[in-house]
Amino acid sequence: MRLLILGYSSIAQRRVIPAAAQVEAISQISIASKSRPEPVEGWPKRGAFFNDYDAALRESHSDIVYLSLPNAMHEYWVMSALTAGKHVIVDKPAMVTLDASERAAREARRANLILAEATVFGYHPHFEALNDFIAENGPLTHVDAQFIIPPLPIANFRNHSALGGGCLLDMGPYAAALMRILGGGRPSKITALAGGRHPETGVDMGFSVQARLSNGGLFSGHFSFEGEYQNRLLIVARSGSVIIERVFSPPADHRIEWRRRIRNAESLMAFEAADTFARFLEKVTRAIANGDGEPLLGDLLADAECRAGIFDALANQGPAD
């Protein structure tokens, strides 16, 4: 399968291209960028380089398009790629709104093409072990998530609403995917509280959310562009708990560790490093080969619906004291 990357972003350079180079089913990687010159040293599985996205869709002969563009550009280029007959992977959030997600899903189904959102942290093998841990020590009672980063440089697209910026769009996919993975379905009774606003651009800089998971557990999450770096997950079951660091963005060479407590006895458990981008891309290529994109599309739609629920909860919150 031939892969075309639209948008030579930092994440495409650091994670997507190295991961795609590991995936046996991907034979060629082409790149399209309007803002960056062609890399002098090239890249693995090198295909063509384009400085025009329309030309890339027409001329690259790609089977899969990976979109790594500012959020506000996703809908147009997802629909363009689907119309061109390409399977599509798109950086999270796949779309800015639930309506746009549903439109894209209808087109993907009509054209019998894969559409997948690259919210990849849940593809780490430790999540399989985590589900086993909950089954053995459950039921699940509480999930507490924290993903907080310092303020971003003003030029970063996440600081600008016209480009689809803001914390809810950028970090909402983590909250939504986590509720789906650990809850086993759609959450209910979502409540939320907004953080601050960017002093220059006015985009939302954070949010906190609580929800009842479909399996009965209580979810609490805190996501922000406003503070000291935190990247942590606490899972509490009836007779055990786990604390995990770097859960949302583990580097490909990072060994995730659990701080585990079972019936008041503590222990550490380490996992081998795993490239979550490569594991995700392998799932996508298998889905293409098997002609079964519905699970990936279902995840995209479920997470879009959850983000819309958080958005509505934020919009309906009372005035700040």
mmCIF file of C-alpha atoms in Angstrom:
data_model
loop_
_atom_site.group_PDB
_atom_site.id
_atom_site.type_symbol
_atom_site.label_atom_id
_atom_site.label_comp_id
_atom_site.label_asym_id
_atom_site.label_seq_id
_atom_site.Cartn_x
_atom_site.Cartn_y
_atom_site.Cartn_z
ATOM 1 C CA MET A 1 0.000 0.000 0.000
ATOM 2 C CA ARG A 2 1.225 3.496 -0.851
ATOM 3 C CA LEU A 3 0.864 6.232 1.755
ATOM 4 C CA LEU A 4 0.567 9.964 1.083
ATOM 5 C CA ILE A 5 1.025 12.397 3.967
ATOM 6 C CA LEU A 6 -0.719 15.751 3.518
ATOM 7 C CA GLY A 7 1.021 18.205 5.814
ATOM 8 C CA TYR A 8 4.659 17.851 6.839
ATOM 9 C CA SER A 9 3.946 18.606 10.498
ATOM 10 C CA SER A 10 6.129 17.958 13.505
ATOM 11 C CA ILE A 11 4.102 14.879 14.462
ATOM 12 C CA ALA A 12 4.331 13.567 10.891
ATOM 13 C CA GLN A 13 8.104 13.927 10.940
ATOM 14 C CA ARG A 14 8.691 12.611 14.470
ATOM 15 C CA ARG A 15 6.162 9.807 14.713
ATOM 16 C CA VAL A 16 4.114 9.060 11.595
ATOM 17 C CA ILE A 17 6.903 8.601 9.037
ATOM 18 C CA PRO A 18 9.147 6.470 11.318
ATOM 19 C CA ALA A 19 6.121 4.356 12.257
ATOM 20 C CA ALA A 20 5.006 3.919 8.640
ATOM 21 C CA ALA A 21 8.532 2.807 7.776
ATOM 22 C CA GLN A 22 8.050 -0.137 10.172
ATOM 23 C CA VAL A 23 4.731 -1.282 8.717
ATOM 24 C CA GLU A 24 5.325 -4.037 6.182
ATOM 25 C CA ALA A 25 2.086 -3.362 4.330
ATOM 26 C CA ILE A 26 3.180 0.204 3.522
ATOM 27 C CA SER A 27 5.541 0.100 0.555
ATOM 28 C CA GLN A 28 5.957 3.796 -0.240
ATOM 29 C CA ILE A 29 5.637 7.135 1.559
ATOM 30 C CA SER A 30 4.952 10.336 -0.365
ATOM 31 C CA ILE A 31 4.700 13.784 1.226
ATOM 32 C CA ALA A 32 2.821 16.964 0.347
ATOM 33 C CA SER A 33 3.661 20.267 2.035
ATOM 34 C CA LYS A 34 2.787 23.852 1.115
ATOM 35 C CA SER A 35 4.984 25.420 3.789
ATOM 36 C CA ARG A 36 8.151 23.302 3.913
ATOM 37 C CA PRO A 37 10.723 22.475 1.245
ATOM 38 C CA GLU A 38 11.477 18.929 0.199
ATOM 39 C CA PRO A 39 13.788 17.285 2.756
ATOM 40 C CA VAL A 40 17.332 17.185 1.400
ATOM 41 C CA GLU A 41 18.162 13.886 3.094
ATOM 42 C CA GLY A 42 14.954 12.197 2.042
ATOM 43 C CA TRP A 43 12.884 9.824 4.155
ATOM 44 C CA PRO A 44 12.315 6.051 4.418
ATOM 45 C CA LYS A 45 10.353 4.295 1.661
ATOM 46 C CA ARG A 46 10.685 7.517 -0.261
ATOM 47 C CA GLY A 47 8.039 8.340 -2.841
ATOM 48 C CA ALA A 48 7.278 11.707 -4.404
ATOM 49 C CA PHE A 49 7.233 15.169 -2.838
ATOM 50 C CA PHE A 50 4.477 17.658 -3.723
ATOM 51 C CA ASN A 51 3.968 21.310 -2.836
ATOM 52 C CA ASP A 52 0.292 21.227 -3.810
ATOM 53 C CA TYR A 53 -2.314 19.050 -2.067
ATOM 54 C CA ASP A 54 -4.662 18.710 -5.050
ATOM 55 C CA ALA A 55 -1.780 17.628 -7.262
ATOM 56 C CA ALA A 56 -0.691 15.134 -4.622
ATOM 57 C CA LEU A 57 -4.145 13.530 -4.540
ATOM 58 C CA ARG A 58 -4.203 13.332 -8.350
ATOM 59 C CA GLU A 59 -0.649 12.232 -9.042
ATOM 60 C CA SER A 60 0.698 10.265 -6.090
ATOM 61 C CA HIS A 61 -1.172 7.010 -6.897
ATOM 62 C CA SER A 62 -1.560 6.613 -3.136
ATOM 63 C CA ASP A 63 -3.889 4.087 -1.513
ATOM 64 C CA ILE A 64 -3.979 5.817 1.893
ATOM 65 C CA VAL A 65 -3.881 9.515 2.762
ATOM 66 C CA TYR A 66 -2.720 10.613 6.214
ATOM 67 C CA LEU A 67 -3.883 14.164 7.008
ATOM 68 C CA SER A 68 -1.651 16.101 9.402
ATOM 69 C CA LEU A 69 -3.039 19.608 8.980
ATOM 70 C CA PRO A 70 -4.548 22.251 11.286
ATOM 71 C CA ASN A 71 -7.910 21.077 12.613
ATOM 72 C CA ALA A 72 -9.999 23.566 10.636
ATOM 73 C CA MET A 73 -8.668 22.071 7.378
ATOM 74 C CA HIS A 74 -9.578 18.479 8.172
ATOM 75 C CA GLU A 75 -13.121 18.348 6.804
ATOM 76 C CA TYR A 76 -12.284 19.759 3.386
ATOM 77 C CA TRP A 77 -9.291 17.511 2.799
ATOM 78 C CA VAL A 78 -10.899 14.391 4.280
ATOM 79 C CA MET A 79 -13.801 14.806 1.868
ATOM 80 C CA SER A 80 -11.408 15.576 -1.007
ATOM 81 C CA ALA A 81 -9.368 12.446 -0.307
ATOM 82 C CA LEU A 82 -12.460 10.239 0.006
ATOM 83 C CA THR A 83 -13.827 11.683 -3.242
ATOM 84 C CA ALA A 84 -10.491 10.826 -4.864
ATOM 85 C CA GLY A 85 -10.986 7.198 -3.802
ATOM 86 C CA LYS A 86 -8.388 7.153 -1.018
ATOM 87 C CA HIS A 87 -8.584 5.526 2.382
ATOM 88 C CA VAL A 88 -8.086 8.278 4.977
ATOM 89 C CA ILE A 89 -6.346 8.590 8.321
ATOM 90 C CA VAL A 90 -6.618 11.959 10.042
ATOM 91 C CA ASP A 91 -4.897 13.438 13.076
ATOM 92 C CA LYS A 92 -7.157 13.927 16.087
ATOM 93 C CA PRO A 93 -9.630 15.507 16.208
ATOM 94 C CA ALA A 94 -10.813 14.033 12.922
ATOM 95 C CA MET A 95 -13.404 16.795 12.578
ATOM 96 C CA VAL A 96 -14.241 19.961 14.454
ATOM 97 C CA THR A 97 -17.946 19.074 14.873
ATOM 98 C CA LEU A 98 -20.113 15.997 15.233
ATOM 99 C CA ASP A 99 -22.089 16.976 12.117
ATOM 100 C CA ALA A 100 -18.896 17.045 10.041
ATOM 101 C CA SER A 101 -17.874 13.655 11.437
ATOM 102 C CA GLU A 102 -21.215 12.174 10.433
ATOM 103 C CA ARG A 103 -20.975 13.639 6.917
ATOM 104 C CA ALA A 104 -17.514 12.170 6.442
ATOM 105 C CA ALA A 105 -18.660 8.807 7.803
ATOM 106 C CA ARG A 106 -21.532 8.686 5.333
ATOM 107 C CA GLU A 107 -19.140 9.389 2.453
ATOM 108 C CA ALA A 108 -16.645 6.754 3.651
ATOM 109 C CA ARG A 109 -19.404 4.154 3.882
ATOM 110 C CA ARG A 110 -20.847 5.125 0.492
ATOM 111 C CA ALA A 111 -17.425 4.787 -1.140
ATOM 112 C CA ASN A 112 -16.501 1.650 0.872
ATOM 113 C CA LEU A 113 -13.340 3.342 2.160
ATOM 114 C CA ILE A 114 -11.573 3.351 5.518
ATOM 115 C CA LEU A 115 -11.792 6.527 7.618
ATOM 116 C CA ALA A 116 -9.826 6.462 10.874
ATOM 117 C CA GLU A 117 -8.875 8.986 13.539
ATOM 118 C CA ALA A 118 -5.280 8.794 14.791
ATOM 119 C CA THR A 119 -5.926 8.876 18.533
ATOM 120 C CA VAL A 120 -3.230 6.285 19.067
ATOM 121 C CA PHE A 121 -2.405 6.121 22.791
ATOM 122 C CA GLY A 122 -4.925 3.320 23.361
ATOM 123 C CA TYR A 123 -3.019 1.039 20.999
ATOM 124 C CA HIS A 124 -0.264 0.465 23.561
ATOM 125 C CA PRO A 125 -0.288 -3.177 24.777
ATOM 126 C CA HIS A 126 -0.533 -2.101 28.406
ATOM 127 C CA PHE A 127 -4.208 -1.224 27.805
ATOM 128 C CA GLU A 128 -4.892 -4.905 27.130
ATOM 129 C CA ALA A 129 -3.224 -5.711 30.449
ATOM 130 C CA LEU A 130 -5.239 -2.927 32.084
ATOM 131 C CA ASN A 131 -8.521 -4.477 30.957
ATOM 132 C CA ASP A 132 -7.338 -7.808 32.401
ATOM 133 C CA PHE A 133 -6.410 -6.078 35.668
ATOM 134 C CA ILE A 134 -9.884 -4.551 35.942
ATOM 135 C CA ALA A 135 -11.532 -7.899 35.169
ATOM 136 C CA GLU A 136 -9.521 -9.574 37.931
ATOM 137 C CA ASN A 137 -9.879 -6.807 40.535
ATOM 138 C CA GLY A 138 -13.063 -5.077 39.493
ATOM 139 C CA PRO A 139 -15.511 -3.777 38.970
ATOM 140 C CA LEU A 140 -14.049 -0.453 37.893
ATOM 141 C CA THR A 141 -15.057 2.327 40.270
ATOM 142 C CA HIS A 142 -13.002 5.425 39.365
ATOM 143 C CA VAL A 143 -10.861 6.771 36.525
ATOM 144 C CA ASP A 144 -8.916 9.993 37.017
ATOM 145 C CA ALA A 145 -6.932 11.458 34.111
ATOM 146 C CA GLN A 146 -4.618 14.449 33.953
ATOM 147 C CA PHE A 147 -3.026 15.826 30.789
ATOM 148 C CA ILE A 148 -1.664 19.312 31.349
ATOM 149 C CA ILE A 149 1.001 21.137 29.342
ATOM 150 C CA PRO A 150 2.543 24.608 29.675
ATOM 151 C CA PRO A 151 1.207 27.408 27.427
ATOM 152 C CA LEU A 152 2.118 26.959 23.770
ATOM 153 C CA PRO A 153 3.970 29.558 21.652
ATOM 154 C CA ILE A 154 1.569 32.137 20.254
ATOM 155 C CA ALA A 155 2.197 31.001 16.654
ATOM 156 C CA ASN A 156 1.012 27.439 17.376
ATOM 157 C CA PHE A 157 -2.255 26.775 15.510
ATOM 158 C CA ARG A 158 -3.818 25.464 18.734
ATOM 159 C CA ASN A 159 -3.943 29.067 19.972
ATOM 160 C CA HIS A 160 -6.146 30.269 17.103
ATOM 161 C CA SER A 161 -9.849 29.515 16.724
ATOM 162 C CA ALA A 162 -9.803 30.107 12.949
ATOM 163 C CA LEU A 163 -7.432 27.130 12.642
ATOM 164 C CA GLY A 164 -9.495 24.910 14.927
ATOM 165 C CA GLY A 165 -7.481 25.642 18.034
ATOM 166 C CA GLY A 166 -8.345 25.319 21.704
ATOM 167 C CA CYS A 167 -7.856 22.694 24.380
ATOM 168 C CA LEU A 168 -11.192 20.949 23.908
ATOM 169 C CA LEU A 169 -10.482 20.144 20.261
ATOM 170 C CA ASP A 170 -6.858 19.202 20.932
ATOM 171 C CA MET A 171 -7.252 17.209 24.161
ATOM 172 C CA GLY A 172 -10.925 16.279 24.024
ATOM 173 C CA PRO A 173 -10.041 13.217 21.894
ATOM 174 C CA TYR A 174 -7.945 11.845 24.775
ATOM 175 C CA ALA A 175 -10.841 12.194 27.201
ATOM 176 C CA ALA A 176 -13.346 10.706 24.760
ATOM 177 C CA ALA A 177 -11.169 7.749 23.742
ATOM 178 C CA LEU A 178 -10.303 6.962 27.353
ATOM 179 C CA MET A 179 -13.980 6.904 28.349
ATOM 180 C CA ARG A 180 -14.732 4.601 25.414
ATOM 181 C CA ILE A 181 -11.805 2.236 26.033
ATOM 182 C CA LEU A 182 -12.288 1.883 29.796
ATOM 183 C CA GLY A 183 -16.056 2.286 29.889
ATOM 184 C CA GLY A 184 -16.850 -0.082 27.057
ATOM 185 C CA GLY A 185 -19.351 2.266 25.443
ATOM 186 C CA ARG A 186 -20.880 5.726 25.500
ATOM 187 C CA PRO A 187 -20.591 7.678 28.763
ATOM 188 C CA SER A 188 -23.603 9.386 30.317
ATOM 189 C CA LYS A 189 -24.331 12.253 32.706
ATOM 190 C CA ILE A 190 -21.465 14.383 31.401
ATOM 191 C CA THR A 191 -20.685 17.549 33.351
ATOM 192 C CA ALA A 192 -17.823 19.943 32.652
ATOM 193 C CA LEU A 193 -16.125 23.082 33.858
ATOM 194 C CA ALA A 194 -14.123 25.400 31.602
ATOM 195 C CA GLY A 195 -10.591 26.559 32.303
ATOM 196 C CA GLY A 196 -9.167 29.895 31.282
ATOM 197 C CA ARG A 197 -8.999 31.700 27.946
ATOM 198 C CA HIS A 198 -5.865 32.659 26.040
ATOM 199 C CA PRO A 199 -5.061 36.278 26.965
ATOM 200 C CA GLU A 200 -4.390 37.262 23.325
ATOM 201 C CA THR A 201 -6.491 34.976 21.126
ATOM 202 C CA GLY A 202 -9.320 33.987 23.453
ATOM 203 C CA VAL A 203 -9.294 30.247 22.694
ATOM 204 C CA ASP A 204 -10.195 27.859 25.494
ATOM 205 C CA MET A 205 -7.149 26.801 27.484
ATOM 206 C CA GLY A 206 -8.541 23.931 29.497
ATOM 207 C CA PHE A 207 -11.492 21.952 30.780
ATOM 208 C CA SER A 208 -12.409 19.461 33.462
ATOM 209 C CA VAL A 209 -15.011 16.778 32.831
ATOM 210 C CA GLN A 210 -16.867 14.189 34.860
ATOM 211 C CA ALA A 211 -19.024 11.416 33.462
ATOM 212 C CA ARG A 212 -20.654 8.124 34.353
ATOM 213 C CA LEU A 213 -19.053 5.412 32.225
ATOM 214 C CA SER A 214 -21.239 2.840 30.554
ATOM 215 C CA ASN A 215 -19.919 0.145 32.893
ATOM 216 C CA GLY A 216 -20.836 2.232 35.951
ATOM 217 C CA GLY A 217 -17.428 3.689 36.781
ATOM 218 C CA LEU A 218 -16.948 7.393 37.469
ATOM 219 C CA PHE A 219 -14.625 9.325 35.129
ATOM 220 C CA SER A 220 -12.880 12.541 36.105
ATOM 221 C CA GLY A 221 -10.482 14.284 33.718
ATOM 222 C CA HIS A 222 -8.444 17.484 33.771
ATOM 223 C CA PHE A 223 -6.951 18.768 30.509
ATOM 224 C CA SER A 224 -5.167 22.061 30.056
ATOM 225 C CA PHE A 225 -2.637 24.241 28.229
ATOM 226 C CA GLU A 226 -2.118 26.270 31.426
ATOM 227 C CA GLY A 227 0.231 24.540 33.854
ATOM 228 C CA GLU A 228 3.190 22.384 34.771
ATOM 229 C CA TYR A 229 3.401 19.207 32.675
ATOM 230 C CA GLN A 230 1.250 16.336 33.907
ATOM 231 C CA ASN A 231 0.451 13.155 31.963
ATOM 232 C CA ARG A 232 -1.079 10.642 34.325
ATOM 233 C CA LEU A 233 -3.854 8.094 34.707
ATOM 234 C CA LEU A 234 -5.265 6.580 37.914
ATOM 235 C CA ILE A 235 -7.475 3.500 37.692
ATOM 236 C CA VAL A 236 -9.320 2.357 40.811
ATOM 237 C CA ALA A 237 -11.159 -0.957 40.937
ATOM 238 C CA ARG A 238 -12.854 -2.713 43.847
ATOM 239 C CA SER A 239 -9.702 -4.445 45.088
ATOM 240 C CA GLY A 240 -6.843 -2.811 43.175
ATOM 241 C CA SER A 241 -5.528 0.382 41.629
ATOM 242 C CA VAL A 242 -2.946 1.446 39.047
ATOM 243 C CA ILE A 243 -1.118 4.756 38.488
ATOM 244 C CA ILE A 244 0.456 5.231 35.056
ATOM 245 C CA GLU A 245 2.720 8.078 33.888
ATOM 246 C CA ARG A 246 3.181 9.263 30.251
ATOM 247 C CA VAL A 247 0.007 7.389 29.319
ATOM 248 C CA PHE A 248 -1.241 9.770 26.605
ATOM 249 C CA SER A 249 1.969 10.365 24.647
ATOM 250 C CA PRO A 250 4.527 7.615 25.262
ATOM 251 C CA PRO A 251 7.579 7.920 22.975
ATOM 252 C CA ALA A 252 8.243 4.887 20.813
ATOM 253 C CA ASP A 253 11.192 3.862 23.018
ATOM 254 C CA HIS A 254 9.453 4.534 26.357
ATOM 255 C CA ARG A 255 8.863 1.685 28.818
ATOM 256 C CA ILE A 256 5.558 2.353 30.542
ATOM 257 C CA GLU A 257 5.463 1.448 34.231
ATOM 258 C CA TRP A 258 2.509 0.774 36.478
ATOM 259 C CA ARG A 259 2.514 1.620 40.160
ATOM 260 C CA ARG A 260 0.126 -1.080 41.224
ATOM 261 C CA ARG A 261 -1.686 -1.677 44.496
ATOM 262 C CA ILE A 262 -3.692 -4.853 45.157
ATOM 263 C CA ARG A 263 -5.344 -5.283 48.545
ATOM 264 C CA ASN A 264 -2.923 -2.742 50.016
ATOM 265 C CA ALA A 265 0.218 -4.428 48.633
ATOM 266 C CA GLU A 266 2.246 -2.227 46.263
ATOM 267 C CA SER A 267 4.375 -3.343 43.302
ATOM 268 C CA LEU A 268 5.820 -2.045 40.039
ATOM 269 C CA MET A 269 5.093 -3.542 36.641
ATOM 270 C CA ALA A 270 7.022 -2.543 33.496
ATOM 271 C CA PHE A 271 6.082 -3.028 29.859
ATOM 272 C CA GLU A 272 8.294 -3.278 26.815
ATOM 273 C CA ALA A 273 8.478 -0.156 24.656
ATOM 274 C CA ALA A 274 5.868 -0.062 21.899
ATOM 275 C CA ASP A 275 5.318 2.339 19.012
ATOM 276 C CA THR A 276 1.620 3.218 19.279
ATOM 277 C CA PHE A 277 1.636 4.918 15.854
ATOM 278 C CA ALA A 278 3.021 1.788 14.192
ATOM 279 C CA ARG A 279 0.490 -0.435 15.965
ATOM 280 C CA PHE A 280 -2.331 1.881 14.882
ATOM 281 C CA LEU A 281 -1.130 1.962 11.267
ATOM 282 C CA GLU A 282 -0.904 -1.832 11.273
ATOM 283 C CA LYS A 283 -4.540 -2.024 12.379
ATOM 284 C CA VAL A 284 -5.579 0.376 9.618
ATOM 285 C CA THR A 285 -3.746 -1.566 6.905
ATOM 286 C CA ARG A 286 -5.286 -4.823 8.160
ATOM 287 C CA ALA A 287 -8.726 -3.230 8.036
ATOM 288 C CA ILE A 288 -8.093 -2.141 4.443
ATOM 289 C CA ALA A 289 -6.904 -5.625 3.473
ATOM 290 C CA ASN A 290 -9.938 -7.234 5.147
ATOM 291 C CA GLY A 291 -12.427 -4.658 3.907
ATOM 292 C CA ASP A 292 -13.634 -4.008 7.457
ATOM 293 C CA GLY A 293 -13.402 -0.360 8.433
ATOM 294 C CA GLU A 294 -16.524 -0.203 10.587
ATOM 295 C CA PRO A 295 -14.759 -0.644 13.966
ATOM 296 C CA LEU A 296 -12.401 2.257 13.212
ATOM 297 C CA LEU A 297 -15.254 4.401 11.937
ATOM 298 C CA GLY A 298 -17.327 3.491 14.971
ATOM 299 C CA ASP A 299 -14.549 4.681 17.287
ATOM 300 C CA LEU A 300 -14.295 7.974 15.371
ATOM 301 C CA LEU A 301 -18.043 8.614 15.627
ATOM 302 C CA ALA A 302 -18.298 7.568 19.275
ATOM 303 C CA ASP A 303 -15.468 9.922 20.237
ATOM 304 C CA ALA A 304 -16.967 12.774 18.203
ATOM 305 C CA GLU A 305 -20.284 12.263 19.997
ATOM 306 C CA CYS A 306 -18.534 12.282 23.385
ATOM 307 C CA ARG A 307 -16.651 15.492 22.543
ATOM 308 C CA ALA A 308 -19.955 17.067 21.508
ATOM 309 C CA GLY A 309 -21.358 16.057 24.892
ATOM 310 C CA ILE A 310 -18.447 17.757 26.662
ATOM 311 C CA PHE A 311 -18.928 20.855 24.481
ATOM 312 C CA ASP A 312 -22.631 20.993 25.374
ATOM 313 C CA ALA A 313 -21.840 20.560 29.066
ATOM 314 C CA LEU A 314 -19.364 23.440 28.907
ATOM 315 C CA ALA A 315 -21.863 25.618 27.047
ATOM 316 C CA ASN A 316 -24.559 24.910 29.637
ATOM 317 C CA GLN A 317 -22.467 25.439 32.753
ATOM 318 C CA GLY A 318 -23.483 28.192 35.071
ATOM 319 C CA PRO A 319 -21.587 31.489 35.324
ATOM 320 C CA ALA A 320 -18.299 31.437 37.218
ATOM 321 C CA ASP A 321 -18.411 32.616 40.839
#
